[in-house]
Amino acid sequence: MQKIFRQYSFGNEIKSINPFGHGHINKTYLVVTGHGERFILQRINHDVFKKPKEVMRNIELVTKHIRNQVKNEGKDPSRAALEIIPTINKKTYAIVDDYYWRCYRYVFGARTYEIIEKPELFYEVGKAVGVFQKQLNEFPIGKLHITIPDFHNTPVRFKNFVEATYIDPDNVGLNTFNEVKFVFDRKNIMNVITDMLDKNEIPERVTHNDTKLNNIMIDENTNKAICVIDLDTVMPGSVLYDFGDAIRVGASTAVEDEPDLSRVQLDVSLFELFSRGFLEETHRLLNQKEIDHLVEGARLITLECGMRFLTDYFKGNTYFSISYPKHNLVRARAQFKLVEEIEKNYSKLQNIIKNIINDLE
Ligand code: GN1
Ligand code: MG
């Protein structure tokens, strides 16, 4: 750690360093200095993000853009986006022993949630995801690097899944017949969103691609959302996946890795609250096809995420960090249960979207 701290101006005032957060990919630490300053220090997982410099360039551009937007609206930009702390050499990252590290200013008086504790919070989360989309609507999309190719390309994720079922070095597949069948039964819907993108029926937008609940910062005093964090996967993509990923985590009655499937349900009223917040911000921006496929976005990203967990389980758990051997299988099962829940409520959810749009127009 000393080698990292030598590259930061606060480096010789460190009081404590502790692991922080619940991310599955990067390593995150909370750093506190003797002056009571706090920083979030992260080691970028370069097996996942092969070009960390490009990740940091994207984040630099996007956070600058958001701050300028907010400034132009006459509002305080200080908490509107993550703030990268530069190194002494004015770089957005520090390289130590082939690892890339980066540092953000810690946001005081804010927190994230693993599960929605008060329903009205999810309306605020919807607003935040919508505002993020709005703020980046004019961003020159060509400037963004593709930090992970085919990240939300569901047909490619399906193909990788099918290949992984053959690999299965530890023979873990024996007990997963039902899960594998669950995915295959849905092979015809994998390409619904990518086809619309290919045909230009829906636009490529600047999207976040990881809008799960714990990536939204909430003010502890006002309960208002502050900003969206974890910008590593900001790339061109479909807004349907951003909408969907937020629903996948926030509208579920259980955590992502709940082993007791009877507890994993879709809370339709939470879906409605999020959708209202989100659409209040974005309904003028989205085209009809996008509005008609928001629910499909929730189903597909949940299915995709389940496939990714199961793929990793078959391949020996090399991608997502796990706390016990079957963790990825448990995660996958919870996702598939949620897919069923979305399917069961599909027409109800579609009506909710329709009604919100009617109210707003
Ligand atoms: C990963 O890093 P983290 O935990 O915010 C993953 C997402 C998954 C999510 C599932 C770069 O996000 O795509 O949806 O886990 N990020 C990457 O919890 O793969
Ligand atoms: Mg995260």
Short mmCIF file of C-alpha atoms and ligand atoms in Angstrom, two decimals:
data_model
loop_
_atom_site.label_atom_id
_atom_site.label_comp_id
_atom_site.label_asym_id
_atom_site.label_seq_id
_atom_site.Cartn_x
_atom_site.Cartn_y
_atom_site.Cartn_z
CA MET A 1 0.00 0.00 0.00
CA GLN A 2 2.90 2.36 0.74
CA LYS A 3 3.78 2.39 -2.94
CA ILE A 4 0.30 3.60 -3.79
CA PHE A 5 0.17 6.24 -1.11
CA ARG A 6 3.46 7.73 -2.24
CA GLN A 7 1.62 8.77 -5.38
CA TYR A 8 -1.08 10.75 -3.56
CA SER A 9 -0.68 14.06 -1.74
CA PHE A 10 -2.62 12.75 1.30
CA GLY A 11 -0.38 9.67 1.32
CA ASN A 12 1.64 10.37 4.47
CA GLU A 13 -1.38 11.26 6.62
CA ILE A 14 -3.19 7.93 6.55
CA LYS A 15 -4.87 6.86 9.79
CA SER A 16 -6.77 3.74 8.65
CA ILE A 17 -7.48 1.58 5.63
CA ASN A 18 -10.39 -0.87 5.61
CA PRO A 19 -12.17 -3.00 3.00
CA PHE A 20 -15.37 -1.31 1.84
CA GLY A 21 -18.59 -2.08 -0.05
CA HIS A 22 -20.01 -5.17 -1.73
CA GLY A 23 -18.64 -5.09 -5.29
CA HIS A 24 -17.99 -8.43 -7.00
CA ILE A 25 -15.18 -7.23 -9.28
CA ASN A 26 -12.83 -4.52 -8.02
CA LYS A 27 -11.18 -4.35 -4.58
CA THR A 28 -12.40 -1.35 -2.61
CA TYR A 29 -10.99 0.33 0.52
CA LEU A 30 -12.02 3.23 2.71
CA VAL A 31 -9.04 5.40 3.59
CA VAL A 32 -9.20 7.87 6.50
CA THR A 33 -6.53 10.49 7.10
CA GLY A 34 -5.43 12.12 10.36
CA HIS A 35 -7.35 15.26 9.32
CA GLY A 36 -10.57 13.25 9.07
CA GLU A 37 -10.54 13.31 5.29
CA ARG A 38 -11.93 10.19 3.63
CA PHE A 39 -11.20 8.59 0.29
CA ILE A 40 -12.36 5.53 -1.60
CA LEU A 41 -9.40 3.66 -3.00
CA GLN A 42 -9.97 0.95 -5.59
CA ARG A 43 -7.82 -1.61 -7.30
CA ILE A 44 -9.17 -2.16 -10.80
CA ASN A 45 -9.63 -5.80 -11.74
CA HIS A 46 -7.61 -5.94 -14.94
CA ASP A 47 -8.76 -9.44 -15.84
CA VAL A 48 -12.22 -7.95 -16.26
CA PHE A 49 -11.21 -4.48 -17.46
CA LYS A 50 -8.35 -5.21 -19.83
CA LYS A 51 -7.66 -1.52 -20.52
CA PRO A 52 -7.92 0.35 -17.21
CA LYS A 53 -6.66 3.59 -18.77
CA GLU A 54 -9.65 3.60 -21.09
CA VAL A 55 -11.97 2.95 -18.14
CA MET A 56 -10.52 5.97 -16.36
CA ARG A 57 -10.74 8.14 -19.46
CA ASN A 58 -14.45 7.32 -19.80
CA ILE A 59 -15.07 8.14 -16.15
CA GLU A 60 -13.15 11.39 -16.42
CA LEU A 61 -15.17 12.51 -19.45
CA VAL A 62 -18.53 11.44 -18.11
CA THR A 63 -18.12 12.98 -14.65
CA LYS A 64 -16.90 16.25 -16.18
CA HIS A 65 -19.85 16.33 -18.52
CA ILE A 66 -22.33 15.72 -15.69
CA ARG A 67 -20.76 18.39 -13.49
CA ASN A 68 -20.91 20.94 -16.31
CA GLN A 69 -24.55 20.13 -16.98
CA VAL A 70 -25.42 20.65 -13.34
CA LYS A 71 -23.42 23.88 -13.19
CA ASN A 72 -25.27 25.16 -16.27
CA GLU A 73 -28.55 24.48 -14.49
CA GLY A 74 -27.32 26.78 -11.72
CA LYS A 75 -27.05 23.94 -9.20
CA ASP A 76 -24.21 22.77 -6.98
CA PRO A 77 -22.14 20.27 -8.96
CA SER A 78 -19.99 19.05 -6.06
CA ARG A 79 -21.98 15.90 -5.30
CA ALA A 80 -23.49 15.41 -8.75
CA ALA A 81 -20.90 12.87 -9.86
CA LEU A 82 -17.93 10.95 -8.54
CA GLU A 83 -14.82 13.07 -8.04
CA ILE A 84 -11.56 11.47 -9.07
CA ILE A 85 -8.63 12.43 -6.82
CA PRO A 86 -5.61 12.91 -9.08
CA THR A 87 -2.17 11.61 -8.18
CA ILE A 88 0.71 13.96 -7.44
CA ASN A 89 1.56 13.65 -11.14
CA LYS A 90 -2.00 14.69 -12.03
CA LYS A 91 -2.99 11.29 -13.31
CA THR A 92 -6.45 9.77 -12.77
CA TYR A 93 -4.82 6.47 -11.74
CA ALA A 94 -1.72 5.11 -10.03
CA ILE A 95 0.10 2.04 -11.36
CA VAL A 96 1.71 -0.21 -8.76
CA ASP A 97 3.13 -3.67 -9.54
CA ASP A 98 1.11 -3.85 -12.77
CA TYR A 99 -2.15 -3.02 -10.98
CA TYR A 100 -4.13 0.13 -11.62
CA TRP A 101 -5.47 1.98 -8.62
CA ARG A 102 -7.77 4.98 -8.47
CA CYS A 103 -9.07 7.20 -5.77
CA TYR A 104 -12.39 9.00 -5.32
CA ARG A 105 -13.50 11.54 -2.75
CA TYR A 106 -15.73 9.90 -0.17
CA VAL A 107 -19.23 11.38 -0.08
CA PHE A 108 -20.12 12.29 3.51
CA GLY A 109 -23.69 11.88 4.71
CA ALA A 110 -24.57 9.42 1.99
CA ARG A 111 -25.05 5.68 1.80
CA THR A 112 -26.07 2.88 -0.50
CA TYR A 113 -28.57 0.06 0.07
CA GLU A 114 -28.44 -3.69 -0.62
CA ILE A 115 -32.21 -3.91 -0.41
CA ILE A 116 -34.97 -1.28 -0.40
CA GLU A 117 -35.81 -0.53 3.23
CA LYS A 118 -38.38 2.23 2.67
CA PRO A 119 -40.44 2.12 -0.55
CA GLU A 120 -40.16 5.85 -1.30
CA LEU A 121 -36.40 5.40 -1.65
CA PHE A 122 -36.95 3.42 -4.83
CA TYR A 123 -38.84 6.31 -6.41
CA GLU A 124 -35.71 8.40 -5.74
CA VAL A 125 -33.53 5.70 -7.26
CA GLY A 126 -35.73 5.79 -10.37
CA LYS A 127 -35.22 9.54 -10.56
CA ALA A 128 -31.44 9.13 -10.23
CA VAL A 129 -31.22 6.55 -13.02
CA GLY A 130 -33.45 8.78 -15.17
CA VAL A 131 -31.46 11.91 -14.41
CA PHE A 132 -28.24 10.08 -15.29
CA GLN A 133 -29.70 9.19 -18.68
CA LYS A 134 -30.88 12.76 -19.22
CA GLN A 135 -27.56 14.30 -18.21
CA LEU A 136 -25.70 12.18 -20.75
CA ASN A 137 -28.21 12.56 -23.55
CA GLU A 138 -26.05 15.11 -25.36
CA PHE A 139 -22.73 13.41 -24.56
CA PRO A 140 -20.68 12.69 -27.72
CA ILE A 141 -21.06 8.92 -27.63
CA GLY A 142 -18.13 8.31 -30.02
CA LYS A 143 -15.69 9.48 -27.34
CA LEU A 144 -16.45 6.51 -25.13
CA HIS A 145 -14.23 3.46 -25.09
CA ILE A 146 -15.85 0.03 -25.01
CA THR A 147 -14.55 -1.12 -21.64
CA ILE A 148 -16.01 -4.63 -21.93
CA PRO A 149 -17.05 -5.75 -25.42
CA ASP A 150 -20.52 -7.35 -25.69
CA PHE A 151 -21.21 -6.56 -22.05
CA HIS A 152 -24.99 -6.59 -22.41
CA ASN A 153 -25.17 -8.61 -25.58
CA THR A 154 -27.59 -11.23 -24.32
CA PRO A 155 -27.24 -13.60 -27.32
CA VAL A 156 -23.44 -13.61 -26.82
CA ARG A 157 -23.95 -14.24 -23.10
CA PHE A 158 -26.20 -17.17 -24.05
CA LYS A 159 -23.57 -18.55 -26.42
CA ASN A 160 -20.93 -18.32 -23.66
CA PHE A 161 -23.34 -20.03 -21.31
CA VAL A 162 -23.92 -22.92 -23.71
CA GLU A 163 -20.15 -23.37 -24.12
CA ALA A 164 -19.66 -23.32 -20.36
CA THR A 165 -22.17 -26.15 -19.90
CA TYR A 166 -19.75 -28.33 -21.92
CA ILE A 167 -16.63 -27.26 -20.03
CA ASP A 168 -17.75 -27.83 -16.45
CA PRO A 169 -14.37 -29.01 -15.09
CA ASP A 170 -15.69 -29.90 -11.65
CA ASN A 171 -18.76 -31.73 -12.90
CA VAL A 172 -21.00 -29.31 -11.11
CA GLY A 173 -23.57 -29.48 -13.91
CA LEU A 174 -25.08 -32.76 -12.73
CA ASN A 175 -27.43 -31.00 -10.35
CA THR A 176 -28.32 -28.10 -12.58
CA PHE A 177 -30.64 -29.72 -15.14
CA ASN A 178 -33.57 -27.52 -14.17
CA GLU A 179 -31.54 -24.32 -14.35
CA VAL A 180 -30.01 -25.17 -17.73
CA LYS A 181 -33.44 -26.09 -19.09
CA PHE A 182 -34.82 -22.82 -17.73
CA VAL A 183 -32.34 -20.90 -19.86
CA PHE A 184 -32.80 -23.03 -22.99
CA ASP A 185 -36.58 -22.64 -22.75
CA ARG A 186 -36.01 -18.93 -23.25
CA LYS A 187 -33.46 -19.06 -26.05
CA ASN A 188 -35.87 -17.37 -28.47
CA ILE A 189 -36.08 -14.15 -26.49
CA MET A 190 -32.34 -13.57 -26.01
CA ASN A 191 -32.07 -11.29 -29.05
CA VAL A 192 -35.12 -9.08 -28.54
CA ILE A 193 -33.14 -5.98 -27.50
CA THR A 194 -30.04 -6.51 -29.64
CA ASP A 195 -32.25 -6.99 -32.73
CA MET A 196 -33.99 -3.68 -32.10
CA LEU A 197 -30.59 -2.01 -31.73
CA ASP A 198 -29.34 -3.62 -34.96
CA LYS A 199 -32.41 -2.44 -36.85
CA ASN A 200 -32.10 1.06 -35.35
CA GLU A 201 -35.56 0.72 -33.90
CA ILE A 202 -34.13 1.81 -30.59
CA PRO A 203 -31.08 4.08 -30.28
CA GLU A 204 -27.73 3.37 -28.78
CA ARG A 205 -27.39 5.73 -25.83
CA VAL A 206 -24.74 6.44 -23.24
CA THR A 207 -25.70 3.91 -20.61
CA HIS A 208 -24.40 2.90 -17.20
CA ASN A 209 -24.81 -0.85 -17.59
CA ASP A 210 -24.65 -1.67 -13.87
CA THR A 211 -27.52 0.24 -12.28
CA LYS A 212 -28.02 -2.18 -9.41
CA LEU A 213 -29.28 -0.66 -6.20
CA ASN A 214 -25.96 -0.43 -4.38
CA ASN A 215 -24.58 1.77 -7.14
CA ILE A 216 -26.97 4.61 -6.27
CA MET A 217 -25.88 7.04 -3.53
CA ILE A 218 -28.66 8.25 -1.24
CA ASP A 219 -28.46 11.24 1.12
CA GLU A 220 -28.85 10.01 4.70
CA ASN A 221 -30.70 13.10 5.88
CA THR A 222 -33.02 13.90 3.01
CA ASN A 223 -33.34 10.37 1.54
CA LYS A 224 -32.89 11.95 -1.90
CA ALA A 225 -30.65 10.24 -4.42
CA ILE A 226 -27.36 12.04 -4.92
CA CYS A 227 -25.78 10.35 -7.91
CA VAL A 228 -25.04 7.08 -9.66
CA ILE A 229 -21.62 5.59 -8.93
CA ASP A 230 -19.49 2.70 -10.29
CA LEU A 231 -19.00 4.17 -13.76
CA ASP A 232 -16.62 1.48 -15.04
CA THR A 233 -19.10 0.12 -17.54
CA VAL A 234 -20.43 3.39 -18.93
CA MET A 235 -20.59 2.61 -22.63
CA PRO A 236 -22.91 2.86 -25.60
CA GLY A 237 -25.86 0.53 -25.02
CA SER A 238 -29.60 0.25 -24.59
CA VAL A 239 -31.39 2.13 -21.83
CA LEU A 240 -33.63 -0.92 -21.45
CA TYR A 241 -30.84 -2.77 -19.67
CA ASP A 242 -30.27 0.13 -17.28
CA PHE A 243 -33.95 0.26 -16.43
CA GLY A 244 -34.00 -3.53 -16.10
CA ASP A 245 -30.94 -3.92 -13.91
CA ALA A 246 -32.29 -1.42 -11.40
CA ILE A 247 -35.56 -3.37 -11.24
CA ARG A 248 -33.72 -6.70 -10.98
CA VAL A 249 -32.14 -5.72 -7.70
CA GLY A 250 -34.35 -3.01 -6.23
CA ALA A 251 -37.82 -4.44 -6.92
CA SER A 252 -36.90 -7.85 -5.58
CA THR A 253 -38.06 -8.69 -2.07
CA ALA A 254 -34.75 -10.45 -1.38
CA VAL A 255 -31.04 -9.91 -1.89
CA GLU A 256 -29.31 -11.05 -5.07
CA ASP A 257 -27.96 -14.20 -3.41
CA GLU A 258 -30.97 -15.22 -1.31
CA PRO A 259 -30.88 -19.03 -0.99
CA ASP A 260 -34.52 -19.37 0.12
CA LEU A 261 -36.35 -18.91 -3.18
CA SER A 262 -39.73 -18.51 -1.50
CA ARG A 263 -38.45 -15.13 -0.33
CA VAL A 264 -37.52 -13.98 -3.84
CA GLN A 265 -40.50 -12.15 -5.26
CA LEU A 266 -41.14 -9.15 -7.44
CA ASP A 267 -42.67 -6.28 -5.50
CA VAL A 268 -45.03 -4.77 -8.06
CA SER A 269 -45.53 -1.59 -6.06
CA LEU A 270 -41.77 -1.06 -5.96
CA PHE A 271 -41.66 -1.59 -9.71
CA GLU A 272 -44.27 1.14 -10.04
CA LEU A 273 -42.43 3.57 -7.77
CA PHE A 274 -39.15 3.16 -9.65
CA SER A 275 -40.85 3.41 -13.04
CA ARG A 276 -42.61 6.62 -12.05
CA GLY A 277 -39.39 8.27 -10.89
CA PHE A 278 -37.52 7.05 -13.95
CA LEU A 279 -40.18 8.02 -16.48
CA GLU A 280 -40.77 11.45 -14.98
CA GLU A 281 -37.21 12.19 -16.03
CA THR A 282 -37.03 10.29 -19.30
CA HIS A 283 -40.47 9.96 -20.95
CA ARG A 284 -39.75 12.77 -23.41
CA LEU A 285 -36.45 11.18 -24.36
CA LEU A 286 -37.51 7.59 -24.97
CA ASN A 287 -39.12 6.38 -28.16
CA GLN A 288 -42.27 4.26 -28.21
CA LYS A 289 -40.35 1.01 -28.80
CA GLU A 290 -38.23 1.69 -25.75
CA ILE A 291 -41.26 2.45 -23.59
CA ASP A 292 -42.98 -0.72 -24.84
CA HIS A 293 -39.93 -2.85 -23.94
CA LEU A 294 -39.01 -1.61 -20.47
CA VAL A 295 -40.54 -4.70 -18.87
CA GLU A 296 -38.71 -6.89 -21.39
CA GLY A 297 -35.51 -5.10 -20.34
CA ALA A 298 -36.12 -6.17 -16.75
CA ARG A 299 -36.78 -9.78 -17.77
CA LEU A 300 -33.80 -10.01 -20.13
CA ILE A 301 -31.19 -8.46 -17.87
CA THR A 302 -32.32 -10.71 -15.03
CA LEU A 303 -32.07 -13.75 -17.27
CA GLU A 304 -28.70 -12.55 -18.57
CA CYS A 305 -27.36 -11.98 -15.09
CA GLY A 306 -28.51 -15.44 -14.01
CA MET A 307 -26.76 -16.93 -17.06
CA ARG A 308 -23.58 -15.06 -16.19
CA PHE A 309 -23.58 -16.37 -12.63
CA LEU A 310 -24.23 -19.92 -13.82
CA THR A 311 -21.58 -19.63 -16.54
CA ASP A 312 -19.08 -18.59 -13.90
CA TYR A 313 -20.17 -21.47 -11.68
CA PHE A 314 -19.52 -23.95 -14.52
CA LYS A 315 -16.15 -22.37 -15.28
CA GLY A 316 -14.87 -22.58 -11.71
CA ASN A 317 -15.84 -19.15 -10.32
CA THR A 318 -13.12 -17.06 -11.89
CA TYR A 319 -15.12 -13.89 -12.60
CA PHE A 320 -17.40 -12.93 -9.70
CA SER A 321 -15.96 -13.04 -6.21
CA ILE A 322 -17.70 -15.67 -4.09
CA SER A 323 -18.01 -16.36 -0.36
CA TYR A 324 -18.72 -20.11 -0.63
CA PRO A 325 -18.44 -22.74 -3.40
CA LYS A 326 -22.08 -22.68 -4.57
CA HIS A 327 -22.47 -18.92 -4.29
CA ASN A 328 -22.80 -18.36 -8.03
CA LEU A 329 -25.33 -21.17 -8.33
CA VAL A 330 -27.39 -19.66 -5.53
CA ARG A 331 -27.21 -16.26 -7.22
CA ALA A 332 -28.28 -17.77 -10.55
CA ARG A 333 -31.26 -19.55 -8.97
CA ALA A 334 -32.43 -16.34 -7.34
CA GLN A 335 -32.24 -14.56 -10.72
CA PHE A 336 -34.25 -17.27 -12.46
CA LYS A 337 -36.89 -17.14 -9.75
CA LEU A 338 -37.14 -13.41 -10.36
CA VAL A 339 -37.47 -13.97 -14.13
CA GLU A 340 -40.45 -16.20 -13.37
CA GLU A 341 -41.91 -13.50 -11.16
CA ILE A 342 -41.54 -10.91 -13.91
CA GLU A 343 -43.16 -13.27 -16.41
CA LYS A 344 -46.05 -13.98 -14.04
CA ASN A 345 -46.74 -10.28 -13.65
CA TYR A 346 -45.87 -9.26 -17.21
CA SER A 347 -49.19 -7.74 -18.30
CA LYS A 348 -49.68 -6.03 -14.96
CA LEU A 349 -46.24 -4.43 -15.31
CA GLN A 350 -46.97 -3.35 -18.89
CA ASN A 351 -50.16 -1.67 -17.69
CA ILE A 352 -48.30 0.16 -14.97
CA ILE A 353 -45.93 1.63 -17.56
CA LYS A 354 -48.84 2.58 -19.82
CA ASN A 355 -50.67 4.31 -16.99
CA ILE A 356 -47.62 6.26 -15.90
CA ILE A 357 -47.05 7.44 -19.46
CA ASN A 358 -50.70 8.49 -19.72
CA ASP A 359 -50.39 10.46 -16.48
CA LEU A 360 -47.27 12.21 -17.74
CA GLU A 361 -48.59 13.19 -21.15
C1 GN1 B 1 -20.83 -6.91 -11.00
O1 GN1 B 1 -18.83 -4.86 -9.65
P1 GN1 B 1 -20.24 -4.96 -9.28
O2 GN1 B 1 -20.45 -5.85 -8.13
O3 GN1 B 1 -20.86 -3.59 -9.11
C2 GN1 B 1 -20.89 -6.93 -12.52
C3 GN1 B 1 -22.31 -6.58 -13.00
C4 GN1 B 1 -23.30 -7.53 -12.39
C5 GN1 B 1 -23.17 -7.47 -10.88
C6 GN1 B 1 -24.08 -8.48 -10.23
C7 GN1 B 1 -18.08 -5.38 -14.48
O4 GN1 B 1 -21.02 -5.59 -10.55
O5 GN1 B 1 -22.38 -6.66 -14.40
O6 GN1 B 1 -24.62 -7.20 -12.77
O7 GN1 B 1 -21.81 -7.76 -10.47
N1 GN1 B 1 -19.91 -6.01 -13.08
C8 GN1 B 1 -19.07 -6.39 -14.05
O8 GN1 B 1 -24.17 -8.19 -8.88
O9 GN1 B 1 -19.12 -7.49 -14.57
MG MG B 2 -20.71 -1.73 -7.95
#
